[in-house]
Amino acid sequence: MHKGLLIVLSGPSGTGKGTVCQQLCSRQPRLHQAISITTRPPREGEVNGVHYHFIGEVEFIRLREAKALLEWAEVYGNFYGTPRDDVENARTRGHDVLLEIDPQGAMQVQKNVEDGVFIFLLPPSMEALWQRISGRGTDSLQVMKQRFAAANQELHRVWQYDYVVVNQDDQVDYTVERLEAILAAEKCKVKHHHDFLQELIKEGESIDLSLH
Ligand code: ADP
Ligand code: 5GP
């Protein structure tokens, strides 16, 4: 069985990562979105084990020390991390895995995993990003300003990614189609078809045309 892809979707807060991942996963039911652990308290409507595994700081540190996390980061005062087993088990079963993580975490995955696919989601403009951060209505003005300032810094990491996708205003469907196109292109890479190609070459050489 082929090992599944590891797709890392990252980018500044407010670009629309959560929105597009949700739509991508509903269109691609075989895609496995890893559920992160976090020390952040749940927001209204968030369900433990669905949106995140909500845990305490002591437990987070224990998992981190036990090397149970593929990557982790402190984002706006809370810890977030990706459980290593969840990702590896799903990939081994042949499922493509999607991580929706911040740029600090994405850079750690890049160091630790040699075959990840790294996608940076961008807003069409920084003005649009501010509108999204402030329009979400989940954070205080101070936190929104902090997120926008961090976004300006995080943009400098874009050069380390494989793909950029611009999440244009009110074009979530189109953004999701671009992500699906990347997935399709990655699946067509020669390196993922090694066994099949060897078989095909062998078969071609074994056919005796004098019998036809
Ligand atoms: P992130 O997960 O990157 O922090 P969210 O998915 O929470 O971002 O999106 C931030 C805000 O922007 C939300 O209010 C969301 O509804 C809105 N949003 C997402 N994508 C678009 C888009 N293409 N056009 C306009 N608003 C969008
Ligand atoms: P939020 O608190 O809004 O759900 O997420 C805040 C930020 O943390 C977002 O940029 C989100 O992508 C990021 N994040 C969520 N889960 C993880 C994770 O497991 N690891 C890292 N590094 N970042 C994460």
PDB file of N, CA and C in Angstrom, residues 38-95:
ATOM      1  N   THR A  38      -4.442  21.317  22.175  1.00  0.00           N
ATOM      2  CA  THR A  38      -4.182  22.708  22.555  1.00  0.00           C
ATOM      3  C   THR A  38      -4.518  22.943  24.023  1.00  0.00           C
ATOM      4  N   THR A  39      -3.829  23.945  24.586  1.00  0.00           N
ATOM      5  CA  THR A  39      -4.140  24.356  25.961  1.00  0.00           C
ATOM      6  C   THR A  39      -5.125  25.526  25.947  1.00  0.00           C
ATOM      7  N   ARG A  40      -5.510  25.994  24.749  1.00  0.00           N
ATOM      8  CA  ARG A  40      -6.492  27.088  24.673  1.00  0.00           C
ATOM      9  C   ARG A  40      -7.864  26.569  25.121  1.00  0.00           C
ATOM     10  N   PRO A  41      -8.615  27.388  25.862  1.00  0.00           N
ATOM     11  CA  PRO A  41      -9.963  26.933  26.230  1.00  0.00           C
ATOM     12  C   PRO A  41     -10.862  26.871  24.990  1.00  0.00           C
ATOM     13  N   PRO A  42     -11.835  25.951  24.980  1.00  0.00           N
ATOM     14  CA  PRO A  42     -12.717  25.852  23.804  1.00  0.00           C
ATOM     15  C   PRO A  42     -13.521  27.130  23.601  1.00  0.00           C
ATOM     16  N   ARG A  43     -13.721  27.499  22.320  1.00  0.00           N
ATOM     17  CA  ARG A  43     -14.632  28.609  22.013  1.00  0.00           C
ATOM     18  C   ARG A  43     -16.045  28.044  21.943  1.00  0.00           C
ATOM     19  N   GLU A  44     -17.010  28.939  21.956  1.00  0.00           N
ATOM     20  CA  GLU A  44     -18.406  28.500  21.883  1.00  0.00           C
ATOM     21  C   GLU A  44     -18.599  27.639  20.628  1.00  0.00           C
ATOM     22  N   GLY A  45     -19.194  26.492  20.807  1.00  0.00           N
ATOM     23  CA  GLY A  45     -19.480  25.622  19.654  1.00  0.00           C
ATOM     24  C   GLY A  45     -18.367  24.626  19.361  1.00  0.00           C
ATOM     25  N   GLU A  46     -17.193  24.809  19.948  1.00  0.00           N
ATOM     26  CA  GLU A  46     -16.100  23.861  19.687  1.00  0.00           C
ATOM     27  C   GLU A  46     -16.269  22.604  20.545  1.00  0.00           C
ATOM     28  N   VAL A  47     -16.005  21.461  19.926  1.00  0.00           N
ATOM     29  CA  VAL A  47     -16.226  20.184  20.604  1.00  0.00           C
ATOM     30  C   VAL A  47     -14.879  19.485  20.815  1.00  0.00           C
ATOM     31  N   ASN A  48     -14.668  18.998  22.042  1.00  0.00           N
ATOM     32  CA  ASN A  48     -13.434  18.283  22.358  1.00  0.00           C
ATOM     33  C   ASN A  48     -13.344  17.008  21.522  1.00  0.00           C
ATOM     34  N   GLY A  49     -12.186  16.816  20.887  1.00  0.00           N
ATOM     35  CA  GLY A  49     -12.009  15.615  20.058  1.00  0.00           C
ATOM     36  C   GLY A  49     -12.467  15.827  18.623  1.00  0.00           C
ATOM     37  N   VAL A  50     -13.141  16.948  18.346  1.00  0.00           N
ATOM     38  CA  VAL A  50     -13.567  17.240  16.968  1.00  0.00           C
ATOM     39  C   VAL A  50     -12.743  18.408  16.428  1.00  0.00           C
ATOM     40  N   HIS A  51     -12.818  19.544  17.121  1.00  0.00           N
ATOM     41  CA  HIS A  51     -12.054  20.714  16.671  1.00  0.00           C
ATOM     42  C   HIS A  51     -10.616  20.651  17.178  1.00  0.00           C
ATOM     43  N   TYR A  52     -10.463  20.282  18.414  1.00  0.00           N
ATOM     44  CA  TYR A  52      -9.153  20.090  19.051  1.00  0.00           C
ATOM     45  C   TYR A  52      -9.336  19.044  20.143  1.00  0.00           C
ATOM     46  N   HIS A  53      -8.196  18.535  20.652  1.00  0.00           N
ATOM     47  CA  HIS A  53      -8.208  17.856  21.941  1.00  0.00           C
ATOM     48  C   HIS A  53      -7.791  18.933  22.930  1.00  0.00           C
ATOM     49  N   PHE A  54      -8.705  19.350  23.778  1.00  0.00           N
ATOM     50  CA  PHE A  54      -8.406  20.418  24.741  1.00  0.00           C
ATOM     51  C   PHE A  54      -7.798  19.792  25.985  1.00  0.00           C
ATOM     52  N   ILE A  55      -6.557  20.179  26.289  1.00  0.00           N
ATOM     53  CA  ILE A  55      -5.877  19.571  27.437  1.00  0.00           C
ATOM     54  C   ILE A  55      -5.227  20.666  28.286  1.00  0.00           C
ATOM     55  N   GLY A  56      -4.777  20.298  29.486  1.00  0.00           N
ATOM     56  CA  GLY A  56      -4.110  21.254  30.377  1.00  0.00           C
ATOM     57  C   GLY A  56      -2.628  21.383  30.027  1.00  0.00           C
ATOM     58  N   GLU A  57      -2.003  22.409  30.606  1.00  0.00           N
ATOM     59  CA  GLU A  57      -0.606  22.685  30.286  1.00  0.00           C
ATOM     60  C   GLU A  57       0.337  21.567  30.755  1.00  0.00           C
ATOM     61  N   VAL A  58       0.026  20.978  31.912  1.00  0.00           N
ATOM     62  CA  VAL A  58       0.895  19.917  32.449  1.00  0.00           C
ATOM     63  C   VAL A  58       0.898  18.725  31.487  1.00  0.00           C
ATOM     64  N   GLU A  59      -0.290  18.363  31.028  1.00  0.00           N
ATOM     65  CA  GLU A  59      -0.428  17.234  30.096  1.00  0.00           C
ATOM     66  C   GLU A  59       0.281  17.554  28.769  1.00  0.00           C
ATOM     67  N   PHE A  60       0.153  18.818  28.335  1.00  0.00           N
ATOM     68  CA  PHE A  60       0.807  19.202  27.076  1.00  0.00           C
ATOM     69  C   PHE A  60       2.317  19.015  27.201  1.00  0.00           C
ATOM     70  N   ILE A  61       2.858  19.516  28.311  1.00  0.00           N
ATOM     71  CA  ILE A  61       4.320  19.429  28.508  1.00  0.00           C
ATOM     72  C   ILE A  61       4.753  17.961  28.597  1.00  0.00           C
ATOM     73  N   ARG A  62       3.925  17.136  29.240  1.00  0.00           N
ATOM     74  CA  ARG A  62       4.256  15.706  29.352  1.00  0.00           C
ATOM     75  C   ARG A  62       4.337  15.071  27.955  1.00  0.00           C
ATOM     76  N   LEU A  63       3.370  15.379  27.097  1.00  0.00           N
ATOM     77  CA  LEU A  63       3.360  14.810  25.739  1.00  0.00           C
ATOM     78  C   LEU A  63       4.551  15.315  24.926  1.00  0.00           C
ATOM     79  N   ARG A  64       4.845  16.611  25.110  1.00  0.00           N
ATOM     80  CA  ARG A  64       5.976  17.200  24.376  1.00  0.00           C
ATOM     81  C   ARG A  64       7.291  16.547  24.792  1.00  0.00           C
ATOM     82  N   GLU A  65       7.462  16.367  26.117  1.00  0.00           N
ATOM     83  CA  GLU A  65       8.699  15.730  26.623  1.00  0.00           C
ATOM     84  C   GLU A  65       8.805  14.276  26.157  1.00  0.00           C
ATOM     85  N   ALA A  66       7.648  13.616  26.029  1.00  0.00           N
ATOM     86  CA  ALA A  66       7.634  12.200  25.611  1.00  0.00           C
ATOM     87  C   ALA A  66       7.826  12.065  24.100  1.00  0.00           C
ATOM     88  N   LYS A  67       8.072  13.187  23.412  1.00  0.00           N
ATOM     89  CA  LYS A  67       8.270  13.220  21.952  1.00  0.00           C
ATOM     90  C   LYS A  67       7.043  12.690  21.206  1.00  0.00           C
ATOM     91  N   ALA A  68       5.867  12.901  21.811  1.00  0.00           N
ATOM     92  CA  ALA A  68       4.628  12.423  21.187  1.00  0.00           C
ATOM     93  C   ALA A  68       4.095  13.421  20.160  1.00  0.00           C
ATOM     94  N   LEU A  69       4.770  14.576  20.033  1.00  0.00           N
ATOM     95  CA  LEU A  69       4.281  15.598  19.103  1.00  0.00           C
ATOM     96  C   LEU A  69       5.212  15.720  17.897  1.00  0.00           C
ATOM     97  N   LEU A  70       4.601  15.760  16.725  1.00  0.00           N
ATOM     98  CA  LEU A  70       5.374  15.936  15.492  1.00  0.00           C
ATOM     99  C   LEU A  70       5.925  17.353  15.432  1.00  0.00           C
ATOM    100  N   GLU A  71       5.169  18.281  15.945  1.00  0.00           N
ATOM    101  CA  GLU A  71       5.591  19.681  16.043  1.00  0.00           C
ATOM    102  C   GLU A  71       4.733  20.330  17.113  1.00  0.00           C
ATOM    103  N   TRP A  72       5.192  21.442  17.620  1.00  0.00           N
ATOM    104  CA  TRP A  72       4.378  22.188  18.579  1.00  0.00           C
ATOM    105  C   TRP A  72       4.778  23.653  18.503  1.00  0.00           C
ATOM    106  N   ALA A  73       3.899  24.519  18.979  1.00  0.00           N
ATOM    107  CA  ALA A  73       4.219  25.956  19.003  1.00  0.00           C
ATOM    108  C   ALA A  73       3.380  26.637  20.067  1.00  0.00           C
ATOM    109  N   GLU A  74       3.919  27.761  20.530  1.00  0.00           N
ATOM    110  CA  GLU A  74       3.123  28.614  21.403  1.00  0.00           C
ATOM    111  C   GLU A  74       2.564  29.704  20.496  1.00  0.00           C
ATOM    112  N   VAL A  75       1.253  29.781  20.410  1.00  0.00           N
ATOM    113  CA  VAL A  75       0.620  30.766  19.525  1.00  0.00           C
ATOM    114  C   VAL A  75      -0.290  31.633  20.386  1.00  0.00           C
ATOM    115  N   TYR A  76       0.019  32.915  20.433  1.00  0.00           N
ATOM    116  CA  TYR A  76      -0.782  33.872  21.215  1.00  0.00           C
ATOM    117  C   TYR A  76      -1.068  33.376  22.635  1.00  0.00           C
ATOM    118  N   GLY A  77      -0.001  32.874  23.298  1.00  0.00           N
ATOM    119  CA  GLY A  77      -0.122  32.527  24.713  1.00  0.00           C
ATOM    120  C   GLY A  77      -0.662  31.138  24.998  1.00  0.00           C
ATOM    121  N   ASN A  78      -1.018  30.379  23.966  1.00  0.00           N
ATOM    122  CA  ASN A  78      -1.479  29.001  24.190  1.00  0.00           C
ATOM    123  C   ASN A  78      -0.577  28.040  23.424  1.00  0.00           C
ATOM    124  N   PHE A  79      -0.527  26.803  23.939  1.00  0.00           N
ATOM    125  CA  PHE A  79       0.265  25.777  23.252  1.00  0.00           C
ATOM    126  C   PHE A  79      -0.619  24.982  22.293  1.00  0.00           C
ATOM    127  N   TYR A  80      -0.027  24.657  21.155  1.00  0.00           N
ATOM    128  CA  TYR A  80      -0.702  23.830  20.147  1.00  0.00           C
ATOM    129  C   TYR A  80       0.291  22.777  19.680  1.00  0.00           C
ATOM    130  N   GLY A  81      -0.189  21.583  19.349  1.00  0.00           N
ATOM    131  CA  GLY A  81       0.720  20.564  18.837  1.00  0.00           C
ATOM    132  C   GLY A  81      -0.017  19.505  18.051  1.00  0.00           C
ATOM    133  N   THR A  82       0.760  18.820  17.201  1.00  0.00           N
ATOM    134  CA  THR A  82       0.191  17.757  16.358  1.00  0.00           C
ATOM    135  C   THR A  82       0.629  16.397  16.894  1.00  0.00           C
ATOM    136  N   PRO A  83      -0.321  15.533  17.289  1.00  0.00           N
ATOM    137  CA  PRO A  83       0.062  14.194  17.764  1.00  0.00           C
ATOM    138  C   PRO A  83       0.730  13.391  16.642  1.00  0.00           C
ATOM    139  N   ARG A  84       1.939  12.929  16.926  1.00  0.00           N
ATOM    140  CA  ARG A  84       2.741  12.221  15.927  1.00  0.00           C
ATOM    141  C   ARG A  84       2.064  10.929  15.453  1.00  0.00           C
ATOM    142  N   ASP A  85       1.509  10.140  16.415  1.00  0.00           N
ATOM    143  CA  ASP A  85       0.925   8.825  16.084  1.00  0.00           C
ATOM    144  C   ASP A  85      -0.237   8.952  15.116  1.00  0.00           C
ATOM    145  N   ASP A  86      -1.082   9.954  15.373  1.00  0.00           N
ATOM    146  CA  ASP A  86      -2.268  10.162  14.538  1.00  0.00           C
ATOM    147  C   ASP A  86      -1.841  10.317  13.074  1.00  0.00           C
ATOM    148  N   VAL A  87      -0.809  11.149  12.860  1.00  0.00           N
ATOM    149  CA  VAL A  87      -0.339  11.421  11.491  1.00  0.00           C
ATOM    150  C   VAL A  87       0.282  10.172  10.883  1.00  0.00           C
ATOM    151  N   GLU A  88       1.175   9.533  11.636  1.00  0.00           N
ATOM    152  CA  GLU A  88       1.912   8.402  11.062  1.00  0.00           C
ATOM    153  C   GLU A  88       1.004   7.208  10.794  1.00  0.00           C
ATOM    154  N   ASN A  89       0.067   6.939  11.737  1.00  0.00           N
ATOM    155  CA  ASN A  89      -0.840   5.795  11.531  1.00  0.00           C
ATOM    156  C   ASN A  89      -1.707   5.996  10.299  1.00  0.00           C
ATOM    157  N   ALA A  90      -2.244   7.209  10.152  1.00  0.00           N
ATOM    158  CA  ALA A  90      -3.124   7.464   8.998  1.00  0.00           C
ATOM    159  C   ALA A  90      -2.336   7.337   7.692  1.00  0.00           C
ATOM    160  N   ARG A  91      -1.137   7.883   7.663  1.00  0.00           N
ATOM    161  CA  ARG A  91      -0.324   7.815   6.429  1.00  0.00           C
ATOM    162  C   ARG A  91       0.016   6.368   6.094  1.00  0.00           C
ATOM    163  N   THR A  92       0.343   5.593   7.124  1.00  0.00           N
ATOM    164  CA  THR A  92       0.712   4.193   6.890  1.00  0.00           C
ATOM    165  C   THR A  92      -0.485   3.424   6.318  1.00  0.00           C
ATOM    166  N   ARG A  93      -1.696   3.814   6.740  1.00  0.00           N
ATOM    167  CA  ARG A  93      -2.901   3.157   6.197  1.00  0.00           C
ATOM    168  C   ARG A  93      -3.240   3.662   4.799  1.00  0.00           C
ATOM    169  N   GLY A  94      -2.427   4.581   4.273  1.00  0.00           N
ATOM    170  CA  GLY A  94      -2.622   5.061   2.902  1.00  0.00           C
ATOM    171  C   GLY A  94      -3.465   6.320   2.793  1.00  0.00           C
ATOM    172  N   HIS A  95      -3.837   6.888   3.957  1.00  0.00           N
ATOM    173  CA  HIS A  95      -4.643   8.120   3.899  1.00  0.00           C
ATOM    174  C   HIS A  95      -3.755   9.349   3.767  1.00  0.00           C
TER     175      HIS A  95
END
